[in-house]
Amino acid sequence: MSSKEKPTLGGARIKTRKRNIAAPLDPAAFADAVVQIYLENAGDLELVAKSIESSDLNFSRYGDTFFEVVFTGGRTQTGTIKPEEGERHPYSVLECEASREVILPSVIYIQKILRRKPFLIKNLENVMQRFLQSLELFEENERKKLAIFTALAFSQKLSGLPPETVFQPLLKDNLVAKGLVLSFMTDFFKEYLVDNNLDDLISILKRGKVEDNLLDFFPPTKRSAEIVSEHFSKEGLTMLVEYNEKKIFEVKLKEMKSSLTTQIAEEVDVDEVIETLKQQVRDAKFPDIEVVRMLWDVIMDAVQWSGKNQQQNANAALRQVKTWAKLLHAFCTSGKLELELIYKVQIQCYEDAKLMKLFPEIIRNLYDQDVLAEDTILHWFRKGTNSRGRQTFVKALEPFINWLEEAEEED
């Protein structure tokens, strides 16, 4: 055999980079460890929070599992709320009594956890969304506890629970149809309004993009104003009844204004406009006084103003009043409604500089077109209650009032 040395490769040795080997997921061991913390502290949430803070558990990896333990006492099976195998504790949100006094400490406890571990906010959102989308899998009493927890979470401004996270998942067709959403929201409303006012509630509903129509929470077969009023009245939520009626009123008013504006712009025959509007008023059960206010607004909004030319503006306004006087006359059917029309004219002339000097001419025009009666005008002149610009307008109207009184004496 040859004794020659075998050739070797020269150059620097190249080091190979080791792969990062991910530790296997073990949510079961994590859940058992959290459950053990609850059991060791006998459910005292103050002590539980301290133990969790000092533990070296991997909350960033098992955040969803942590909140499953908080709410249900242990892990839940994927895609459901059924308990998974493993340790459980009896101090969860769903195991406690369905009352604010008992559930509030859990809300405060979660708030503390989130302040110390803000990366868990997204996990809370994930778990709440999953639970709310699965309402049908919970017992009635458990759904009530979730509603109370949610209301208290909003009252305490709990991080990680934005309104859209709660309300949007609820609007699944099957949940709404079964009446589960209505039951949940009713419990939520009642609990939230204990500590908060209606404006606070509406603000949350707006952020959740569900403030426009409470009917969305009702099953499709029960979506009528009468049923909504009956339901919330029975539950002691009369302020919601009033709010819903106001929203319905605003929607119908907007529709009516839009229709009337189109008819006026297209110069539809006034008799046809009157007939259409009367039908809309009957269908919507619209108060007469609101119709008069709306009519004046729409008629004047349709005026083609001419910049700073006061005379042209005056002519345009008076021409508009004369053109649609028959429409006003059709709905000013009492002295009270005529007086309301004068107040509308007064307010607009006070607020709009280009109409300030037109008040007496508009009143005279409405009188000439038989929209306003002499008695109504005299009543406003002597006893009118709206103070805006009144002193100025009374003085401006004096010549016309004198003429009316002289004509009355001659008669």
CSV table of C-alpha atoms in Angstrom, one decimal:
chain,number,residue,atom,x,y,z
A,1,MET,CA,0.0,0.0,0.0
A,2,SER,CA,1.2,3.5,-0.8
A,3,SER,CA,2.5,5.5,2.2
A,4,LYS,CA,1.7,8.8,0.5
A,5,GLU,CA,-0.5,11.2,2.5
A,6,LYS,CA,-4.0,11.6,1.2
A,7,PRO,CA,-4.8,15.1,-0.1
A,8,THR,CA,-6.9,17.3,2.2
A,9,LEU,CA,-9.2,20.2,1.4
A,10,GLY,CA,-7.9,23.6,2.4
A,11,GLY,CA,-9.7,26.8,3.4
A,12,ALA,CA,-11.8,27.9,6.3
A,13,ARG,CA,-14.3,25.5,7.9
A,14,ILE,CA,-17.9,26.6,7.2
A,15,LYS,CA,-20.2,26.5,10.2
A,16,THR,CA,-23.8,25.3,9.5
A,17,ARG,CA,-26.6,27.2,11.2
A,18,LYS,CA,-28.8,25.2,13.4
A,19,ARG,CA,-32.5,25.3,12.8
A,20,ASN,CA,-34.8,26.9,15.4
A,21,ILE,CA,-36.7,23.9,16.7
A,22,ALA,CA,-40.1,25.0,17.9
A,23,ALA,CA,-41.2,23.6,21.2
A,24,PRO,CA,-44.3,21.4,20.7
A,25,LEU,CA,-47.6,23.0,21.6
A,26,ASP,CA,-49.0,21.7,24.9
A,27,PRO,CA,-52.1,23.7,25.8
A,28,ALA,CA,-53.3,20.9,28.1
A,29,ALA,CA,-50.3,21.3,30.4
A,30,PHE,CA,-50.7,25.1,30.3
A,31,ALA,CA,-54.4,24.9,31.2
A,32,ASP,CA,-53.8,22.4,34.0
A,33,ALA,CA,-51.2,24.8,35.5
A,34,VAL,CA,-53.6,27.8,35.4
A,35,VAL,CA,-56.4,25.6,36.9
A,36,GLN,CA,-54.0,24.6,39.7
A,37,ILE,CA,-53.3,28.3,40.4
A,38,TYR,CA,-57.1,28.8,40.9
A,39,LEU,CA,-57.4,25.8,43.1
A,40,GLU,CA,-54.4,26.6,45.2
A,41,ASN,CA,-55.8,30.1,45.9
A,42,ALA,CA,-59.4,28.8,46.4
A,43,GLY,CA,-60.6,31.2,43.7
A,44,ASP,CA,-59.4,34.3,45.4
A,45,LEU,CA,-59.0,36.4,42.3
A,46,GLU,CA,-56.6,38.9,44.0
A,47,LEU,CA,-54.2,36.0,44.9
A,48,VAL,CA,-54.8,34.3,41.5
A,49,ALA,CA,-53.7,37.5,39.7
A,50,LYS,CA,-50.5,37.7,41.8
A,51,SER,CA,-49.7,34.1,41.2
A,52,ILE,CA,-50.2,34.4,37.5
A,53,GLU,CA,-48.0,37.5,37.4
A,54,SER,CA,-45.2,35.7,39.1
A,55,SER,CA,-45.5,32.5,37.1
A,56,ASP,CA,-43.3,31.6,34.1
A,57,LEU,CA,-46.2,30.2,32.1
A,58,ASN,CA,-46.2,31.0,28.3
A,59,PHE,CA,-49.2,33.3,28.1
A,60,SER,CA,-48.1,34.7,24.8
A,61,ARG,CA,-48.5,31.3,23.2
A,62,TYR,CA,-51.6,30.1,25.1
A,63,GLY,CA,-53.6,33.3,25.5
A,64,ASP,CA,-56.8,31.8,24.1
A,65,THR,CA,-56.5,28.8,26.4
A,66,PHE,CA,-56.0,31.1,29.4
A,67,PHE,CA,-59.3,32.9,28.7
A,68,GLU,CA,-61.1,29.5,28.2
A,69,VAL,CA,-60.0,28.6,31.7
A,70,VAL,CA,-61.2,32.0,33.0
A,71,PHE,CA,-64.6,31.7,31.5
A,72,THR,CA,-65.4,28.0,31.6
A,73,GLY,CA,-63.0,26.6,34.2
A,74,GLY,CA,-60.9,24.6,31.8
A,75,ARG,CA,-60.0,24.0,28.1
A,76,THR,CA,-62.8,23.7,25.5
A,77,GLN,CA,-62.8,21.5,22.5
A,78,THR,CA,-61.9,23.1,19.2
A,79,GLY,CA,-64.9,24.7,17.4
A,80,THR,CA,-67.2,24.1,20.4
A,81,ILE,CA,-67.6,25.0,24.0
A,82,LYS,CA,-67.6,21.4,25.2
A,83,PRO,CA,-65.1,20.7,28.0
A,84,GLU,CA,-61.8,19.2,26.9
A,85,GLU,CA,-60.1,16.5,29.0
A,86,GLY,CA,-58.0,17.9,31.9
A,87,GLU,CA,-58.2,19.7,35.2
A,88,ARG,CA,-61.0,22.1,35.9
A,89,HIS,CA,-61.8,24.7,38.6
A,90,PRO,CA,-65.2,25.8,39.9
A,91,TYR,CA,-64.5,29.6,40.0
A,92,SER,CA,-65.1,30.5,36.4
A,93,VAL,CA,-67.4,33.2,35.1
A,94,LEU,CA,-69.9,30.6,33.8
A,95,GLU,CA,-69.9,28.7,37.1
A,96,CYS,CA,-70.7,31.6,39.3
A,97,GLU,CA,-74.0,33.2,40.2
A,98,ALA,CA,-75.7,35.3,37.5
A,99,SER,CA,-75.5,38.6,39.3
A,100,ARG,CA,-73.4,41.8,38.9
A,101,GLU,CA,-72.1,41.6,42.4
A,102,VAL,CA,-70.5,38.1,41.7
A,103,ILE,CA,-69.4,38.7,38.1
A,104,LEU,CA,-67.9,42.2,38.6
A,105,PRO,CA,-64.8,40.9,40.4
A,106,SER,CA,-64.0,38.7,37.4
A,107,VAL,CA,-64.2,41.8,35.1
A,108,ILE,CA,-61.8,43.7,37.4
A,109,TYR,CA,-59.5,40.7,37.6
A,110,ILE,CA,-59.3,40.4,33.8
A,111,GLN,CA,-58.6,44.2,33.6
A,112,LYS,CA,-55.6,43.7,36.0
A,113,ILE,CA,-54.3,40.9,33.9
A,114,LEU,CA,-54.6,42.9,30.7
A,115,ARG,CA,-52.7,45.8,32.2
A,116,ARG,CA,-49.8,43.6,33.1
A,117,LYS,CA,-50.0,41.5,29.9
A,118,PRO,CA,-51.5,43.7,27.2
A,119,PHE,CA,-50.6,41.2,24.5
A,120,LEU,CA,-53.5,39.1,25.8
A,121,ILE,CA,-56.1,41.7,24.6
A,122,LYS,CA,-56.4,40.0,21.2
A,123,ASN,CA,-56.9,36.6,22.9
A,124,LEU,CA,-59.8,38.0,24.9
A,125,GLU,CA,-61.3,39.3,21.7
A,126,ASN,CA,-60.9,35.9,20.0
A,127,VAL,CA,-62.5,33.9,22.8
A,128,MET,CA,-65.4,36.4,23.2
A,129,GLN,CA,-66.2,36.3,19.5
A,130,ARG,CA,-66.1,32.5,19.5
A,131,PHE,CA,-68.5,32.3,22.5
A,132,LEU,CA,-70.9,34.9,21.2
A,133,GLN,CA,-71.1,33.2,17.8
A,134,SER,CA,-71.9,29.9,19.6
A,135,LEU,CA,-74.6,31.3,21.9
A,136,GLU,CA,-76.9,28.4,21.0
A,137,LEU,CA,-74.5,26.0,22.7
A,138,PHE,CA,-74.8,27.7,26.1
A,139,GLU,CA,-77.6,27.2,28.6
A,140,GLU,CA,-80.0,30.1,29.1
A,141,ASN,CA,-78.4,30.9,32.5
A,142,GLU,CA,-74.9,30.9,31.0
A,143,ARG,CA,-76.0,33.2,28.2
A,144,LYS,CA,-77.3,35.6,30.9
A,145,LYS,CA,-73.9,35.5,32.7
A,146,LEU,CA,-72.1,36.3,29.4
A,147,ALA,CA,-74.5,39.3,28.9
A,148,ILE,CA,-73.9,40.6,32.4
A,149,PHE,CA,-70.2,40.2,32.0
A,150,THR,CA,-70.3,42.1,28.7
A,151,ALA,CA,-72.3,44.9,30.2
A,152,LEU,CA,-70.0,45.2,33.2
A,153,ALA,CA,-66.9,45.0,30.8
A,154,PHE,CA,-68.2,48.1,28.9
A,155,SER,CA,-69.1,49.9,32.1
A,156,GLN,CA,-65.6,49.3,33.4
A,157,LYS,CA,-64.1,50.2,30.0
A,158,LEU,CA,-62.4,46.8,29.8
A,159,SER,CA,-59.5,46.8,27.3
A,160,GLY,CA,-59.7,44.3,24.5
A,161,LEU,CA,-63.5,44.3,24.2
A,162,PRO,CA,-64.5,46.9,21.5
A,163,PRO,CA,-68.3,47.0,20.8
A,164,GLU,CA,-67.9,45.7,17.3
A,165,THR,CA,-66.3,42.6,18.8
A,166,VAL,CA,-69.5,41.9,20.7
A,167,PHE,CA,-72.4,43.1,18.5
A,168,GLN,CA,-71.3,42.0,15.0
A,169,PRO,CA,-70.8,38.3,15.8
A,170,LEU,CA,-74.2,38.3,17.4
A,171,LEU,CA,-76.0,39.2,14.2
A,172,LYS,CA,-75.8,35.7,12.7
A,173,ASP,CA,-79.1,34.8,11.1
A,174,ASN,CA,-79.6,31.6,13.0
A,175,LEU,CA,-79.0,33.2,16.4
A,176,VAL,CA,-81.4,36.1,15.6
A,177,ALA,CA,-84.1,33.8,14.3
A,178,LYS,CA,-84.0,31.7,17.5
A,179,GLY,CA,-84.5,34.8,19.7
A,180,LEU,CA,-81.1,34.2,21.4
A,181,VAL,CA,-79.8,37.6,20.3
A,182,LEU,CA,-82.8,39.4,21.6
A,183,SER,CA,-82.6,37.7,25.0
A,184,PHE,CA,-78.8,38.4,25.3
A,185,MET,CA,-79.2,42.1,24.3
A,186,THR,CA,-82.1,42.6,26.6
A,187,ASP,CA,-80.1,41.3,29.6
A,188,PHE,CA,-77.2,43.4,28.4
A,189,PHE,CA,-79.3,46.6,28.1
A,190,LYS,CA,-80.8,46.1,31.6
A,191,GLU,CA,-77.4,45.5,33.2
A,192,TYR,CA,-75.6,48.3,31.4
A,193,LEU,CA,-78.2,50.9,32.2
A,194,VAL,CA,-77.8,50.3,35.9
A,195,ASP,CA,-74.6,52.3,36.0
A,196,ASN,CA,-74.9,54.3,32.7
A,197,ASN,CA,-77.3,56.6,30.9
A,198,LEU,CA,-79.0,56.2,27.6
A,199,ASP,CA,-76.5,58.4,25.8
A,200,ASP,CA,-73.7,56.1,27.0
A,201,LEU,CA,-75.5,53.1,25.7
A,202,ILE,CA,-76.2,54.8,22.3
A,203,SER,CA,-72.5,55.7,22.0
A,204,ILE,CA,-71.6,52.0,22.5
A,205,LEU,CA,-74.2,50.9,19.9
A,206,LYS,CA,-72.8,53.4,17.4
A,207,ARG,CA,-69.3,52.1,17.9
A,208,GLY,CA,-70.7,48.6,17.3
A,209,LYS,CA,-72.5,49.9,14.2
A,210,VAL,CA,-75.9,48.7,15.4
A,211,GLU,CA,-77.6,51.9,16.7
A,212,ASP,CA,-79.8,52.6,13.7
A,213,ASN,CA,-82.3,49.9,14.1
A,214,LEU,CA,-83.0,47.8,17.2
A,215,LEU,CA,-85.2,45.6,15.0
A,216,ASP,CA,-82.0,43.8,13.8
A,217,PHE,CA,-82.0,42.1,17.2
A,218,PHE,CA,-85.5,40.7,16.8
A,219,PRO,CA,-86.4,37.5,14.9
A,220,PRO,CA,-87.6,38.4,11.3
A,221,THR,CA,-91.2,37.4,12.2
A,222,LYS,CA,-91.3,39.9,15.1
A,223,ARG,CA,-89.9,43.0,13.5
A,224,SER,CA,-92.5,45.7,14.0
A,225,ALA,CA,-92.6,48.9,16.0
A,226,GLU,CA,-95.4,47.6,18.1
A,227,ILE,CA,-93.6,44.4,19.1
A,228,VAL,CA,-90.4,46.3,19.9
A,229,SER,CA,-92.3,48.7,22.2
A,230,GLU,CA,-94.2,45.9,23.9
A,231,HIS,CA,-91.1,43.9,24.5
A,232,PHE,CA,-88.9,46.7,26.0
A,233,SER,CA,-91.8,48.1,28.0
A,234,LYS,CA,-92.4,44.7,29.5
A,235,GLU,CA,-88.7,44.5,30.5
A,236,GLY,CA,-88.8,48.0,32.1
A,237,LEU,CA,-86.7,49.6,29.3
A,238,THR,CA,-89.0,52.4,28.5
A,239,MET,CA,-86.1,54.7,27.5
A,240,LEU,CA,-85.3,52.2,24.7
A,241,VAL,CA,-88.9,52.3,23.6
A,242,GLU,CA,-88.7,56.1,23.3
A,243,TYR,CA,-85.3,55.9,21.6
A,244,ASN,CA,-86.6,53.4,19.0
A,245,GLU,CA,-89.7,55.5,18.3
A,246,LYS,CA,-87.4,58.6,17.8
A,247,LYS,CA,-85.2,56.6,15.4
A,248,ILE,CA,-88.2,55.4,13.4
A,249,PHE,CA,-89.6,59.0,13.4
A,250,GLU,CA,-86.2,60.3,12.0
A,251,VAL,CA,-86.1,57.7,9.3
A,252,LYS,CA,-89.6,58.4,8.1
A,253,LEU,CA,-89.0,62.2,8.3
A,254,LYS,CA,-85.9,61.8,6.2
A,255,GLU,CA,-87.8,59.8,3.6
A,256,MET,CA,-90.7,62.2,3.6
A,257,LYS,CA,-88.4,65.2,3.2
A,258,SER,CA,-86.5,63.5,0.3
A,259,SER,CA,-89.8,62.7,-1.5
A,260,LEU,CA,-91.2,66.2,-1.0
A,261,THR,CA,-87.9,67.9,-2.1
A,262,THR,CA,-87.9,65.9,-5.3
A,263,GLN,CA,-91.5,66.8,-6.1
A,264,ILE,CA,-90.9,70.5,-5.5
A,265,ALA,CA,-87.7,70.4,-7.6
A,266,GLU,CA,-89.6,68.7,-10.4
A,267,GLU,CA,-92.5,71.2,-10.0
A,268,VAL,CA,-95.1,68.5,-9.6
A,269,ASP,CA,-98.7,69.8,-9.5
A,270,VAL,CA,-99.5,71.0,-6.0
A,271,ASP,CA,-102.7,69.0,-5.8
A,272,GLU,CA,-100.7,65.8,-6.5
A,273,VAL,CA,-98.1,66.8,-3.9
A,274,ILE,CA,-100.8,67.3,-1.3
A,275,GLU,CA,-102.4,64.0,-2.0
A,276,THR,CA,-99.1,62.1,-1.8
A,277,LEU,CA,-98.0,63.8,1.4
A,278,LYS,CA,-101.3,63.2,3.1
A,279,GLN,CA,-101.0,59.5,2.4
A,280,GLN,CA,-97.5,59.4,3.7
A,281,VAL,CA,-98.5,61.3,6.9
A,282,ARG,CA,-101.4,58.8,7.4
A,283,ASP,CA,-99.1,55.8,6.9
A,284,ALA,CA,-96.4,57.1,9.2
A,285,LYS,CA,-98.9,58.5,11.8
A,286,PHE,CA,-96.9,61.7,11.7
A,287,PRO,CA,-97.8,64.5,14.1
A,288,ASP,CA,-99.4,67.5,12.3
A,289,ILE,CA,-97.1,69.9,14.0
A,290,GLU,CA,-94.1,68.1,12.7
A,291,VAL,CA,-95.5,68.1,9.2
A,292,VAL,CA,-95.9,71.9,9.3
A,293,ARG,CA,-92.3,72.3,10.5
A,294,MET,CA,-91.0,70.0,7.8
A,295,LEU,CA,-93.0,71.7,5.0
A,296,TRP,CA,-91.6,75.1,5.7
A,297,ASP,CA,-88.0,73.7,5.9
A,298,VAL,CA,-88.3,71.9,2.6
A,299,ILE,CA,-90.1,74.8,0.8
A,300,MET,CA,-87.4,77.3,1.8
A,301,ASP,CA,-84.5,74.9,1.2
A,302,ALA,CA,-85.7,74.8,-2.4
A,303,VAL,CA,-85.3,78.5,-2.9
A,304,GLN,CA,-82.6,79.5,-5.5
A,305,TRP,CA,-80.7,82.1,-3.6
A,306,SER,CA,-78.8,84.8,-5.5
A,307,GLY,CA,-75.6,85.4,-3.5
A,308,LYS,CA,-75.6,88.9,-2.0
A,309,ASN,CA,-78.4,90.4,-4.1
A,310,GLN,CA,-80.9,91.1,-1.3
A,311,GLN,CA,-83.7,92.1,-3.7
A,312,GLN,CA,-83.4,89.0,-5.8
A,313,ASN,CA,-83.3,86.9,-2.6
A,314,ALA,CA,-86.4,88.6,-1.3
A,315,ASN,CA,-88.3,88.1,-4.6
A,316,ALA,CA,-87.2,84.4,-4.8
A,317,ALA,CA,-88.4,83.7,-1.2
A,318,LEU,CA,-91.8,85.4,-1.6
A,319,ARG,CA,-92.3,83.7,-5.0
A,320,GLN,CA,-91.6,80.4,-3.4
A,321,VAL,CA,-94.1,81.1,-0.6
A,322,LYS,CA,-96.8,82.1,-3.1
A,323,THR,CA,-96.1,79.1,-5.3
A,324,TRP,CA,-96.5,76.6,-2.4
A,325,ALA,CA,-99.1,78.4,-0.3
A,326,LYS,CA,-101.8,75.9,-1.2
A,327,LEU,CA,-99.6,73.1,0.2
A,328,LEU,CA,-99.1,75.0,3.4
A,329,HIS,CA,-102.8,75.8,3.6
A,330,ALA,CA,-103.7,72.1,3.2
A,331,PHE,CA,-101.8,71.2,6.4
A,332,CYS,CA,-102.3,74.4,8.6
A,333,THR,CA,-105.7,73.3,9.6
A,334,SER,CA,-106.0,74.9,13.0
A,335,GLY,CA,-104.9,78.1,14.8
A,336,LYS,CA,-102.3,76.1,16.7
A,337,LEU,CA,-100.7,74.8,13.5
A,338,GLU,CA,-100.8,78.3,11.9
A,339,LEU,CA,-99.0,79.7,15.0
A,340,GLU,CA,-96.4,77.0,14.7
A,341,LEU,CA,-95.8,78.1,11.1
A,342,ILE,CA,-95.3,81.7,12.3
A,343,TYR,CA,-92.8,80.5,14.8
A,344,LYS,CA,-90.9,78.6,12.0
A,345,VAL,CA,-90.8,81.8,9.9
A,346,GLN,CA,-89.7,83.8,12.9
A,347,ILE,CA,-86.8,81.4,13.7
A,348,GLN,CA,-85.6,81.2,10.1
A,349,CYS,CA,-85.7,84.9,9.6
A,350,TYR,CA,-83.8,85.4,12.9
A,351,GLU,CA,-81.1,82.8,12.0
A,352,ASP,CA,-80.7,83.7,8.3
A,353,ALA,CA,-79.4,87.3,7.7
A,354,LYS,CA,-80.7,87.5,4.2
A,355,LEU,CA,-84.3,86.9,5.5
A,356,MET,CA,-84.1,89.2,8.5
A,357,LYS,CA,-86.0,92.0,6.9
A,358,LEU,CA,-88.5,89.7,5.1
A,359,PHE,CA,-90.5,88.6,8.1
A,360,PRO,CA,-93.4,91.1,7.7
A,361,GLU,CA,-93.6,90.5,4.0
A,362,ILE,CA,-93.7,86.7,4.4
A,363,ILE,CA,-96.4,87.0,7.1
A,364,ARG,CA,-98.4,89.4,4.8
A,365,ASN,CA,-98.0,87.0,1.9
A,366,LEU,CA,-99.2,84.0,3.9
A,367,TYR,CA,-102.2,86.1,5.1
A,368,ASP,CA,-103.0,87.0,1.5
A,369,GLN,CA,-102.9,83.4,0.4
A,370,ASP,CA,-105.2,82.4,3.2
A,371,VAL,CA,-102.6,80.3,5.0
A,372,LEU,CA,-102.6,82.4,8.2
A,373,ALA,CA,-105.8,83.8,9.8
A,374,GLU,CA,-106.0,87.3,11.2
A,375,ASP,CA,-106.7,86.0,14.7
A,376,THR,CA,-103.5,83.8,14.6
A,377,ILE,CA,-101.3,86.7,13.5
A,378,LEU,CA,-102.8,89.0,16.2
A,379,HIS,CA,-102.3,86.3,18.8
A,380,TRP,CA,-98.6,86.0,17.9
A,381,PHE,CA,-98.2,89.8,17.9
A,382,ARG,CA,-99.8,90.2,21.4
A,383,LYS,CA,-98.8,86.9,23.1
A,384,GLY,CA,-96.2,85.1,21.1
A,385,THR,CA,-93.8,83.1,23.3
A,386,ASN,CA,-90.7,82.6,21.1
A,387,SER,CA,-88.2,85.3,22.1
A,388,ARG,CA,-85.8,84.9,19.2
A,389,GLY,CA,-85.9,88.2,17.3
A,390,ARG,CA,-89.3,88.9,18.6
A,391,GLN,CA,-88.8,92.5,19.6
A,392,THR,CA,-87.4,93.3,16.1
A,393,PHE,CA,-90.1,91.4,14.3
A,394,VAL,CA,-93.0,92.8,16.4
A,395,LYS,CA,-91.9,96.3,15.5
A,396,ALA,CA,-91.5,95.4,11.8
A,397,LEU,CA,-95.0,93.9,11.8
A,398,GLU,CA,-96.7,96.9,13.4
A,399,PRO,CA,-97.8,98.6,10.2
A,400,PHE,CA,-99.5,95.4,9.0
A,401,ILE,CA,-101.1,94.9,12.5
A,402,ASN,CA,-102.4,98.4,12.5
A,403,TRP,CA,-103.9,97.8,9.0
A,404,LEU,CA,-105.6,94.6,10.3
A,405,GLU,CA,-107.0,96.4,13.4
A,406,GLU,CA,-108.3,99.3,11.3
A,407,ALA,CA,-109.9,96.9,8.8
A,408,GLU,CA,-111.5,95.1,11.7
A,409,GLU,CA,-112.9,98.3,13.2
A,410,GLU,CA,-114.4,99.3,9.8
A,411,ASP,CA,-116.1,96.0,9.5
